[in-house]
Amino acid sequence: METDKGLLIVLSGPSGVGKGTVRKAVFSEPDISFEYSISATSRPMRPGEIDGVDYFFKTREQFEQMIQDGELLEYTEYVGNYYGTPVQYVKDTLSEGKDVFLEIEVEGAKQVREKFPDGLFIFLIPPSLSELENRIKTRGTESDELIKNRMLVAREELKMMNLYDYVIENDRVDHAVKKIKAIVIAEHCRRTRIEKRIKKLLGVD
Amino acid sequence: METDKGLLIVLSGPSGVGKGTVRKAVFSEPDISFEYSISATSRPMRPGEIDGVDYFFKTREQFEQMIQDGELLEYTEYVGNYYGTPVQYVKDTLSEGKDVFLEIEVEGAKQVREKFPDGLFIFLIPPSLSELENRIKTRGTESDELIKNRMLVAREELKMMNLYDYVIENDRVDHAVKKIKAIVIAEHCRRTRIEKRIKKLLGVD
């Protein structure tokens, strides 16, 4: 029995919108059938984070070696740190027919779109710009200067919405999770993704 | 607060695939937010059917008058009977920002696609051609000649799959319902449908 290829699901959105929180909530659902691709980063570990779970933590030198060796599907330098997606895991998992979920920065998502135009791109937005500023401030790990910088970046990032298939308002985490799950189910029914298998099954062309 | 336009949701598929059963199951769900557009037909009422609930039952003469007066969004003559969608209800409901659900024959869906290219078109398929024949036979309301005719029509109808956005296998009614609900949620997050409102909301262009 022929199976469809796995979907590459990309969740992105402006800095501070809550991508990480939503991603964790998605993966705490009992009926999730997709695999999480863990990012690599050169930023320092935050309290409570675990290497190989939240990120693969690398030094700048290690990260730059990975770039040179073509081991990254995408990467970006953001507020002084590298973030990127190891490519091998993504390729292997998709070719097994499983869906892969990436939660990445806007700049990285742009690179993935170029390499995987058939990917499923979801853009998370804040309910308002002032709400976004509140969220960045409440995180409390950055200085005033960094917060100002982040807001400038975020406004630019919001303009990248045009590259995405879906836009989800992160008003409540459970709403966003429900919508992401629905989008993945729907995309598995998208005619252009499955018609080859279906037509073979029913003996029509 | 600006709202998005209502979605026109069209469920179709070959004769005997179980469109009516799936449609009824969809509308028996507690959290459905779309309106059902009741079709008009000139076919005789079957036992258990109610005028104005299952269909608006019309004579051939009444139906032909509706065609002449431009009161139908689509219509088709199928195995000797007319089936069609009264247009006014659909237009009124969409302009109120509500979703409208049509369950119609394949030929009618083609006409709706021409008038509403932005509609959401879902094609229901049987698990196999032999399963489709079983279902047509079990219905038990048609003669052998009609069954043979229906199977010929169904094979042609399956080829119309290309006009649809989504394809759902009707292996189990509850699976089909879950997928239809997911598709509607997903389409309300589709960037091209909502970006105008979202960009205004966030003050970006």
CSV table of C-alpha atoms in Angstrom, one decimal:
chain,number,residue,atom,x,y,z
A,1,MET,CA,0.0,0.0,0.0
A,2,GLU,CA,1.5,3.3,-1.1
A,3,THR,CA,1.6,6.0,1.5
A,4,ASP,CA,1.7,9.8,1.1
A,5,LYS,CA,4.9,11.7,1.9
A,6,GLY,CA,5.2,13.2,5.4
A,7,LEU,CA,4.3,16.9,5.8
A,8,LEU,CA,6.8,19.4,6.8
A,9,ILE,CA,5.0,21.7,9.3
A,10,VAL,CA,6.6,25.0,10.0
A,11,LEU,CA,5.4,27.2,12.9
A,12,SER,CA,6.9,30.7,13.0
A,13,GLY,CA,6.0,34.2,13.9
A,14,PRO,CA,7.5,37.4,15.3
A,15,SER,CA,9.8,37.3,18.3
A,16,GLY,CA,7.9,37.1,21.6
A,17,VAL,CA,4.6,35.9,20.1
A,18,GLY,CA,4.8,32.6,22.1
A,19,LYS,CA,5.9,30.1,19.5
A,20,GLY,CA,7.7,28.0,22.1
A,21,THR,CA,4.8,27.8,24.4
A,22,VAL,CA,2.4,26.9,21.7
A,23,ARG,CA,4.8,24.2,20.4
A,24,LYS,CA,5.1,22.7,23.8
A,25,ALA,CA,1.3,22.6,24.2
A,26,VAL,CA,0.9,21.0,20.8
A,27,PHE,CA,3.3,18.2,21.8
A,28,SER,CA,1.6,17.6,25.1
A,29,GLU,CA,-1.6,16.6,23.3
A,30,PRO,CA,-2.3,12.9,23.4
A,31,ASP,CA,-3.2,12.4,19.7
A,32,ILE,CA,-0.2,14.1,18.0
A,33,SER,CA,1.3,12.0,15.2
A,34,PHE,CA,4.1,14.3,14.1
A,35,GLU,CA,7.8,14.4,15.1
A,36,TYR,CA,9.4,17.5,16.6
A,37,SER,CA,12.7,18.6,15.0
A,38,ILE,CA,14.9,20.0,17.8
A,39,SER,CA,16.8,23.1,16.8
A,40,ALA,CA,20.4,23.8,17.4
A,41,THR,CA,21.5,27.1,19.0
A,42,SER,CA,24.6,29.0,20.2
A,43,ARG,CA,22.6,31.0,22.8
A,44,PRO,CA,23.3,30.2,26.5
A,45,MET,CA,21.0,27.7,28.1
A,46,ARG,CA,18.2,29.3,30.2
A,47,PRO,CA,17.3,28.0,33.7
A,48,GLY,CA,15.2,24.8,33.3
A,49,GLU,CA,16.3,24.1,29.7
A,50,ILE,CA,17.8,20.7,28.8
A,51,ASP,CA,20.3,20.0,26.0
A,52,GLY,CA,18.8,17.7,23.4
A,53,VAL,CA,15.3,18.5,24.5
A,54,ASP,CA,14.7,22.2,24.2
A,55,TYR,CA,17.7,22.7,21.9
A,56,PHE,CA,21.0,21.2,20.9
A,57,PHE,CA,23.2,23.7,22.6
A,58,LYS,CA,26.4,24.5,20.7
A,59,THR,CA,29.3,26.9,20.9
A,60,ARG,CA,29.6,29.5,18.2
A,61,GLU,CA,32.6,27.6,16.8
A,62,GLN,CA,30.6,24.3,16.7
A,63,PHE,CA,27.6,26.0,15.1
A,64,GLU,CA,29.8,27.7,12.4
A,65,GLN,CA,31.3,24.3,11.6
A,66,MET,CA,27.8,22.8,11.0
A,67,ILE,CA,27.0,25.7,8.6
A,68,GLN,CA,30.2,25.0,6.7
A,69,ASP,CA,29.5,21.3,6.5
A,70,GLY,CA,26.0,21.9,5.1
A,71,GLU,CA,24.4,20.2,8.1
A,72,LEU,CA,21.6,22.9,8.5
A,73,LEU,CA,18.3,23.2,6.7
A,74,GLU,CA,18.1,26.8,7.8
A,75,TYR,CA,19.9,29.0,10.2
A,76,THR,CA,19.7,32.6,11.4
A,77,GLU,CA,21.7,34.9,13.7
A,78,TYR,CA,19.3,36.6,16.0
A,79,VAL,CA,20.2,39.2,18.7
A,80,GLY,CA,23.8,37.8,18.7
A,81,ASN,CA,23.0,34.1,18.7
A,82,TYR,CA,22.7,31.4,16.1
A,83,TYR,CA,19.6,29.2,15.7
A,84,GLY,CA,19.2,26.5,13.1
A,85,THR,CA,17.6,23.2,12.0
A,86,PRO,CA,19.8,20.0,11.5
A,87,VAL,CA,18.8,18.8,8.0
A,88,GLN,CA,19.4,15.0,8.3
A,89,TYR,CA,16.7,14.3,10.8
A,90,VAL,CA,14.1,16.2,8.8
A,91,LYS,CA,14.9,14.4,5.6
A,92,ASP,CA,14.9,11.0,7.2
A,93,THR,CA,11.6,11.5,9.0
A,94,LEU,CA,9.7,12.8,6.0
A,95,SER,CA,10.9,9.9,3.8
A,96,GLU,CA,9.5,7.5,6.4
A,97,GLY,CA,6.1,9.1,5.7
A,98,LYS,CA,6.0,10.9,9.0
A,99,ASP,CA,5.2,14.6,9.6
A,100,VAL,CA,7.9,16.8,10.9
A,101,PHE,CA,7.2,19.9,13.0
A,102,LEU,CA,9.6,22.9,13.1
A,103,GLU,CA,9.3,25.9,15.4
A,104,ILE,CA,11.7,28.4,14.0
A,105,GLU,CA,12.4,32.1,13.5
A,106,VAL,CA,10.9,34.1,10.6
A,107,GLU,CA,14.2,34.4,8.8
A,108,GLY,CA,14.8,30.7,8.9
A,109,ALA,CA,11.2,29.9,7.8
A,110,LYS,CA,11.9,31.9,4.6
A,111,GLN,CA,14.9,29.7,3.9
A,112,VAL,CA,12.8,26.5,4.4
A,113,ARG,CA,10.1,27.8,2.1
A,114,GLU,CA,12.6,28.1,-0.7
A,115,LYS,CA,13.8,24.5,-0.2
A,116,PHE,CA,10.4,23.0,0.7
A,117,PRO,CA,7.8,24.9,-1.2
A,118,ASP,CA,5.2,22.2,-0.4
A,119,GLY,CA,5.7,22.6,3.3
A,120,LEU,CA,2.9,23.8,5.5
A,121,PHE,CA,3.7,27.2,6.8
A,122,ILE,CA,1.8,28.6,9.9
A,123,PHE,CA,2.3,32.2,11.1
A,124,LEU,CA,1.5,32.9,14.7
A,125,ILE,CA,0.4,36.5,15.5
A,126,PRO,CA,-0.2,38.4,18.7
A,127,PRO,CA,-3.7,39.8,19.4
A,128,SER,CA,-2.2,43.3,19.1
A,129,LEU,CA,1.2,45.0,19.0
A,130,SER,CA,0.9,46.3,22.6
A,131,GLU,CA,0.1,42.7,23.7
A,132,LEU,CA,3.3,41.6,22.0
A,133,GLU,CA,5.3,44.2,23.9
A,134,ASN,CA,3.8,43.1,27.2
A,135,ARG,CA,4.8,39.5,26.4
A,136,ILE,CA,8.4,40.4,25.6
A,137,LYS,CA,8.6,42.5,28.8
A,138,THR,CA,7.1,39.8,31.0
A,139,ARG,CA,9.7,37.3,29.9
A,140,GLY,CA,12.0,39.4,31.9
A,141,THR,CA,15.3,38.0,30.6
A,142,GLU,CA,16.2,41.0,28.4
A,143,SER,CA,17.3,44.6,29.0
A,144,ASP,CA,15.3,47.6,27.9
A,145,GLU,CA,17.6,48.1,24.9
A,146,LEU,CA,17.0,44.5,23.8
A,147,ILE,CA,13.2,44.9,24.3
A,148,LYS,CA,13.2,48.0,22.0
A,149,ASN,CA,15.3,46.1,19.5
A,150,ARG,CA,13.0,43.1,19.6
A,151,MET,CA,9.9,45.3,19.0
A,152,LEU,CA,11.6,46.8,15.9
A,153,VAL,CA,12.4,43.4,14.6
A,154,ALA,CA,8.9,42.1,15.4
A,155,ARG,CA,7.3,44.8,13.3
A,156,GLU,CA,9.5,43.9,10.4
A,157,GLU,CA,8.8,40.2,11.0
A,158,LEU,CA,5.0,40.7,10.9
A,159,LYS,CA,5.4,41.9,7.3
A,160,MET,CA,6.7,38.4,6.4
A,161,MET,CA,3.1,37.1,6.9
A,162,ASN,CA,2.8,37.0,3.1
A,163,LEU,CA,5.0,33.9,2.8
A,164,TYR,CA,2.7,31.8,4.9
A,165,ASP,CA,-0.3,29.5,4.1
A,166,TYR,CA,-2.1,30.0,7.4
A,167,VAL,CA,-2.2,32.8,10.1
A,168,ILE,CA,-3.3,32.0,13.7
A,169,GLU,CA,-4.0,34.5,16.3
A,170,ASN,CA,-2.3,33.4,19.6
A,171,ASP,CA,-5.1,34.8,21.8
A,172,ARG,CA,-5.2,31.7,23.9
A,173,VAL,CA,-2.8,28.8,23.7
A,174,ASP,CA,-5.5,26.1,23.6
A,175,HIS,CA,-7.2,27.9,20.7
A,176,ALA,CA,-4.0,28.0,18.8
A,177,VAL,CA,-3.3,24.3,19.4
A,178,LYS,CA,-6.8,23.3,18.2
A,179,LYS,CA,-6.2,25.3,15.0
A,180,ILE,CA,-2.8,23.8,14.3
A,181,LYS,CA,-4.2,20.3,14.8
A,182,ALA,CA,-7.1,21.1,12.4
A,183,ILE,CA,-4.7,22.5,9.8
A,184,VAL,CA,-2.6,19.4,9.8
A,185,ILE,CA,-5.7,17.1,9.4
A,186,ALA,CA,-7.0,19.3,6.6
A,187,GLU,CA,-3.7,19.3,4.7
A,188,HIS,CA,-3.6,15.5,4.8
A,189,CYS,CA,-6.9,15.7,2.9
A,190,ARG,CA,-5.7,18.3,0.4
A,191,ARG,CA,-6.4,17.0,-3.1
A,192,THR,CA,-3.1,18.0,-4.6
A,193,ARG,CA,-1.2,16.1,-1.9
A,194,ILE,CA,-3.1,12.8,-2.2
A,195,GLU,CA,-4.7,12.5,-5.6
A,196,LYS,CA,-2.0,10.2,-7.1
A,197,ARG,CA,-2.5,7.6,-4.4
A,198,ILE,CA,-6.3,8.0,-4.4
A,199,LYS,CA,-6.7,7.6,-8.2
A,200,LYS,CA,-4.6,4.5,-8.1
A,201,LEU,CA,-6.7,3.1,-5.3
A,202,LEU,CA,-10.0,3.7,-7.2
A,203,GLY,CA,-8.6,2.9,-10.6
A,204,VAL,CA,-9.4,6.2,-12.2
A,205,ASP,CA,-7.1,8.7,-14.0
B,1,MET,CA,-14.7,45.2,14.2
B,2,GLU,CA,-14.5,43.9,10.7
B,3,THR,CA,-15.4,40.3,10.2
B,4,ASP,CA,-14.4,37.9,7.4
B,5,LYS,CA,-16.9,36.8,4.8
B,6,GLY,CA,-18.7,33.5,5.4
B,7,LEU,CA,-17.3,30.4,3.8
B,8,LEU,CA,-19.3,28.5,1.2
B,9,ILE,CA,-18.6,24.8,2.0
B,10,VAL,CA,-19.6,22.3,-0.7
B,11,LEU,CA,-19.7,18.6,0.0
B,12,SER,CA,-20.1,16.4,-3.0
B,13,GLY,CA,-19.0,13.1,-4.4
B,14,PRO,CA,-20.2,10.2,-6.6
B,15,SER,CA,-23.7,8.9,-6.3
B,16,GLY,CA,-24.0,6.4,-3.4
B,17,VAL,CA,-20.9,7.4,-1.5
B,18,GLY,CA,-23.0,8.5,1.5
B,19,LYS,CA,-23.0,12.3,1.2
B,20,GLY,CA,-26.4,12.6,2.9
B,21,THR,CA,-25.4,10.4,5.8
B,22,VAL,CA,-22.2,12.4,6.4
B,23,ARG,CA,-24.0,15.7,6.1
B,24,LYS,CA,-26.5,14.6,8.7
B,25,ALA,CA,-23.8,13.4,11.0
B,26,VAL,CA,-22.0,16.8,10.6
B,27,PHE,CA,-25.1,18.7,11.6
B,28,SER,CA,-25.7,16.5,14.6
B,29,GLU,CA,-22.4,17.6,16.1
B,30,PRO,CA,-22.8,20.0,19.1
B,31,ASP,CA,-20.2,22.6,18.0
B,32,ILE,CA,-21.2,23.3,14.3
B,33,SER,CA,-21.3,26.9,13.4
B,34,PHE,CA,-22.4,26.7,9.8
B,35,GLU,CA,-25.8,26.8,8.2
B,36,TYR,CA,-27.3,24.1,6.0
B,37,SER,CA,-28.7,25.1,2.7
B,38,ILE,CA,-31.6,22.8,2.0
B,39,SER,CA,-31.8,21.7,-1.6
B,40,ALA,CA,-34.9,21.6,-3.8
B,41,THR,CA,-35.8,18.5,-5.8
B,42,SER,CA,-38.5,17.1,-8.0
B,43,ARG,CA,-37.9,13.5,-7.0
B,44,PRO,CA,-40.6,11.8,-4.9
B,45,MET,CA,-40.4,11.9,-1.2
B,46,ARG,CA,-38.9,8.7,0.4
B,47,PRO,CA,-40.4,7.2,3.6
B,48,GLY,CA,-39.2,9.2,6.6
B,49,GLU,CA,-38.3,12.4,4.7
B,50,ILE,CA,-39.8,15.7,5.6
B,51,ASP,CA,-40.5,18.6,3.2
B,52,GLY,CA,-38.4,21.7,4.1
B,53,VAL,CA,-36.1,19.6,6.2
B,54,ASP,CA,-34.6,16.9,3.9
B,55,TYR,CA,-35.5,18.8,0.7
B,56,PHE,CA,-37.9,21.4,-0.6
B,57,PHE,CA,-40.1,18.9,-2.6
B,58,LYS,CA,-41.4,20.4,-5.9
B,59,THR,CA,-43.2,19.2,-8.9
B,60,ARG,CA,-41.3,19.2,-12.2
B,61,GLU,CA,-43.3,22.2,-13.3
B,62,GLN,CA,-42.5,24.2,-10.1
B,63,PHE,CA,-38.8,23.3,-10.4
B,64,GLU,CA,-38.7,24.4,-14.1
B,65,GLN,CA,-40.3,27.7,-13.1
B,66,MET,CA,-37.5,28.3,-10.5
B,67,ILE,CA,-34.9,27.6,-13.2
B,68,GLN,CA,-36.5,30.1,-15.5
B,69,ASP,CA,-36.8,32.7,-12.8
B,70,GLY,CA,-33.0,32.4,-11.9
B,71,GLU,CA,-33.8,31.3,-8.4
B,72,LEU,CA,-31.2,28.5,-8.4
B,73,LEU,CA,-27.5,28.7,-7.7
B,74,GLU,CA,-27.0,25.3,-9.4
B,75,TYR,CA,-29.3,22.5,-10.6
B,76,THR,CA,-28.9,19.2,-12.2
B,77,GLU,CA,-31.2,16.5,-13.6
B,78,TYR,CA,-30.1,13.1,-12.3
B,79,VAL,CA,-31.7,9.8,-13.0
B,80,GLY,CA,-34.9,11.6,-14.2
B,81,ASN,CA,-35.2,14.0,-11.3
B,82,TYR,CA,-34.1,17.6,-10.7
B,83,TYR,CA,-32.0,18.7,-7.8
B,84,GLY,CA,-31.0,22.3,-7.1
B,85,THR,CA,-29.9,25.0,-4.6
B,86,PRO,CA,-32.1,28.1,-4.0
B,87,VAL,CA,-29.7,31.0,-4.4
B,88,GLN,CA,-31.2,33.7,-2.1
B,89,TYR,CA,-30.6,31.9,1.2
B,90,VAL,CA,-26.9,31.2,0.3
B,91,LYS,CA,-26.2,34.9,-0.6
B,92,ASP,CA,-28.0,36.3,2.5
B,93,THR,CA,-26.3,33.9,4.9
B,94,LEU,CA,-22.8,34.5,3.5
B,95,SER,CA,-23.2,38.2,3.6
B,96,GLU,CA,-24.1,37.9,7.3
B,97,GLY,CA,-20.6,36.4,7.8
B,98,LYS,CA,-21.9,32.9,8.4
B,99,ASP,CA,-20.7,29.8,6.7
B,100,VAL,CA,-23.1,27.9,4.4
B,101,PHE,CA,-22.9,24.2,3.9
B,102,LEU,CA,-24.2,22.6,0.6
B,103,GLU,CA,-24.4,18.9,0.0
B,104,ILE,CA,-25.0,18.5,-3.7
B,105,GLU,CA,-24.4,16.3,-6.8
B,106,VAL,CA,-21.1,16.5,-8.7
B,107,GLU,CA,-22.6,18.3,-11.7
B,108,GLY,CA,-24.1,21.0,-9.5
B,109,ALA,CA,-20.8,21.4,-7.6
B,110,LYS,CA,-19.2,22.2,-11.0
B,111,GLN,CA,-21.6,25.0,-11.5
B,112,VAL,CA,-21.1,26.4,-8.0
B,113,ARG,CA,-17.3,26.4,-8.6
B,114,GLU,CA,-17.7,28.6,-11.6
B,115,LYS,CA,-19.8,31.1,-9.6
B,116,PHE,CA,-17.9,30.9,-6.2
B,117,PRO,CA,-14.3,30.1,-7.1
B,118,ASP,CA,-13.4,30.9,-3.4
B,119,GLY,CA,-15.7,28.2,-2.1
B,120,LEU,CA,-14.4,25.3,-0.1
B,121,PHE,CA,-14.9,22.1,-2.2
B,122,ILE,CA,-14.8,18.7,-0.5
B,123,PHE,CA,-15.0,15.5,-2.5
B,124,LEU,CA,-16.2,12.4,-0.7
B,125,ILE,CA,-14.9,9.1,-2.1
B,126,PRO,CA,-15.7,5.4,-1.3
B,127,PRO,CA,-13.0,3.1,0.1
B,128,SER,CA,-13.2,1.2,-3.2
B,129,LEU,CA,-15.4,0.9,-6.3
B,130,SER,CA,-16.8,-2.5,-5.1
B,131,GLU,CA,-17.7,-0.9,-1.7
B,132,LEU,CA,-19.6,1.8,-3.7
B,133,GLU,CA,-21.6,-0.8,-5.5
B,134,ASN,CA,-22.5,-2.5,-2.3
B,135,ARG,CA,-23.8,0.8,-0.8
B,136,ILE,CA,-25.9,1.5,-3.9
B,137,LYS,CA,-27.4,-2.0,-3.7
B,138,THR,CA,-28.0,-1.9,0.1
B,139,ARG,CA,-30.0,1.2,-0.3
B,140,GLY,CA,-32.5,-1.1,-2.0
B,141,THR,CA,-34.7,1.6,-3.5
B,142,GLU,CA,-33.5,1.1,-7.1
B,143,SER,CA,-33.9,-1.5,-9.8
B,144,ASP,CA,-30.9,-3.5,-11.2
B,145,GLU,CA,-31.0,-1.3,-14.3
B,146,LEU,CA,-30.8,1.8,-12.2
B,147,ILE,CA,-27.9,0.4,-10.1
B,148,LYS,CA,-25.9,-0.4,-13.3
B,149,ASN,CA,-26.7,3.1,-14.6
B,150,ARG,CA,-25.6,4.6,-11.2
B,151,MET,CA,-22.3,2.8,-11.3
B,152,LEU,CA,-21.5,4.0,-14.8
B,153,VAL,CA,-22.3,7.6,-13.7
B,154,ALA,CA,-20.3,7.2,-10.5
B,155,ARG,CA,-17.1,6.2,-12.4
B,156,GLU,CA,-17.5,9.3,-14.5
B,157,GLU,CA,-18.2,11.4,-11.4
B,158,LEU,CA,-15.0,10.2,-9.7
B,159,LYS,CA,-13.0,11.8,-12.5
B,160,MET,CA,-14.4,15.2,-11.4
B,161,MET,CA,-12.2,15.0,-8.3
B,162,ASN,CA,-9.8,17.4,-10.0
B,163,LEU,CA,-12.2,20.3,-9.4
B,164,TYR,CA,-12.0,19.9,-5.6
B,165,ASP,CA,-9.8,21.4,-2.9
B,166,TYR,CA,-10.0,18.4,-0.5
B,167,VAL,CA,-10.7,14.6,-0.9
B,168,ILE,CA,-12.0,12.6,2.1
B,169,GLU,CA,-12.3,8.9,2.2
B,170,ASN,CA,-15.7,7.9,3.6
B,171,ASP,CA,-14.4,4.7,5.4
B,172,ARG,CA,-16.2,5.6,8.6
B,173,VAL,CA,-18.8,8.4,9.0
B,174,ASP,CA,-17.2,9.7,12.3
B,175,HIS,CA,-13.8,10.0,10.5
B,176,ALA,CA,-15.3,11.9,7.6
B,177,VAL,CA,-17.1,14.3,10.0
B,178,LYS,CA,-13.9,14.9,12.0
B,179,LYS,CA,-12.0,15.8,8.8
B,180,ILE,CA,-14.7,18.1,7.5
B,181,LYS,CA,-14.8,20.0,10.8
B,182,ALA,CA,-11.0,20.3,10.7
B,183,ILE,CA,-11.0,21.6,7.1
B,184,VAL,CA,-13.5,24.3,8.0
B,185,ILE,CA,-11.4,25.4,11.0
B,186,ALA,CA,-8.2,25.4,8.8
B,187,GLU,CA,-9.8,27.4,6.0
B,188,HIS,CA,-10.8,30.1,8.5
B,189,CYS,CA,-7.0,30.4,9.2
B,190,ARG,CA,-6.0,30.5,5.5
B,191,ARG,CA,-3.9,33.6,5.1
B,192,THR,CA,-5.4,34.7,1.7
B,193,ARG,CA,-8.9,34.7,3.3
B,194,ILE,CA,-8.1,36.8,6.4
B,195,GLU,CA,-4.9,38.9,5.8
B,196,LYS,CA,-6.8,42.1,5.0
B,197,ARG,CA,-8.5,42.1,8.4
B,198,ILE,CA,-5.3,40.9,10.2
B,199,LYS,CA,-3.1,43.5,8.7
B,200,LYS,CA,-5.6,46.3,9.7
B,201,LEU,CA,-5.7,44.8,13.2
B,202,LEU,CA,-1.9,44.9,13.6
B,203,GLY,CA,-1.3,48.1,11.7
B,204,VAL,CA,1.0,46.5,9.1
B,205,ASP,CA,0.8,46.5,5.3
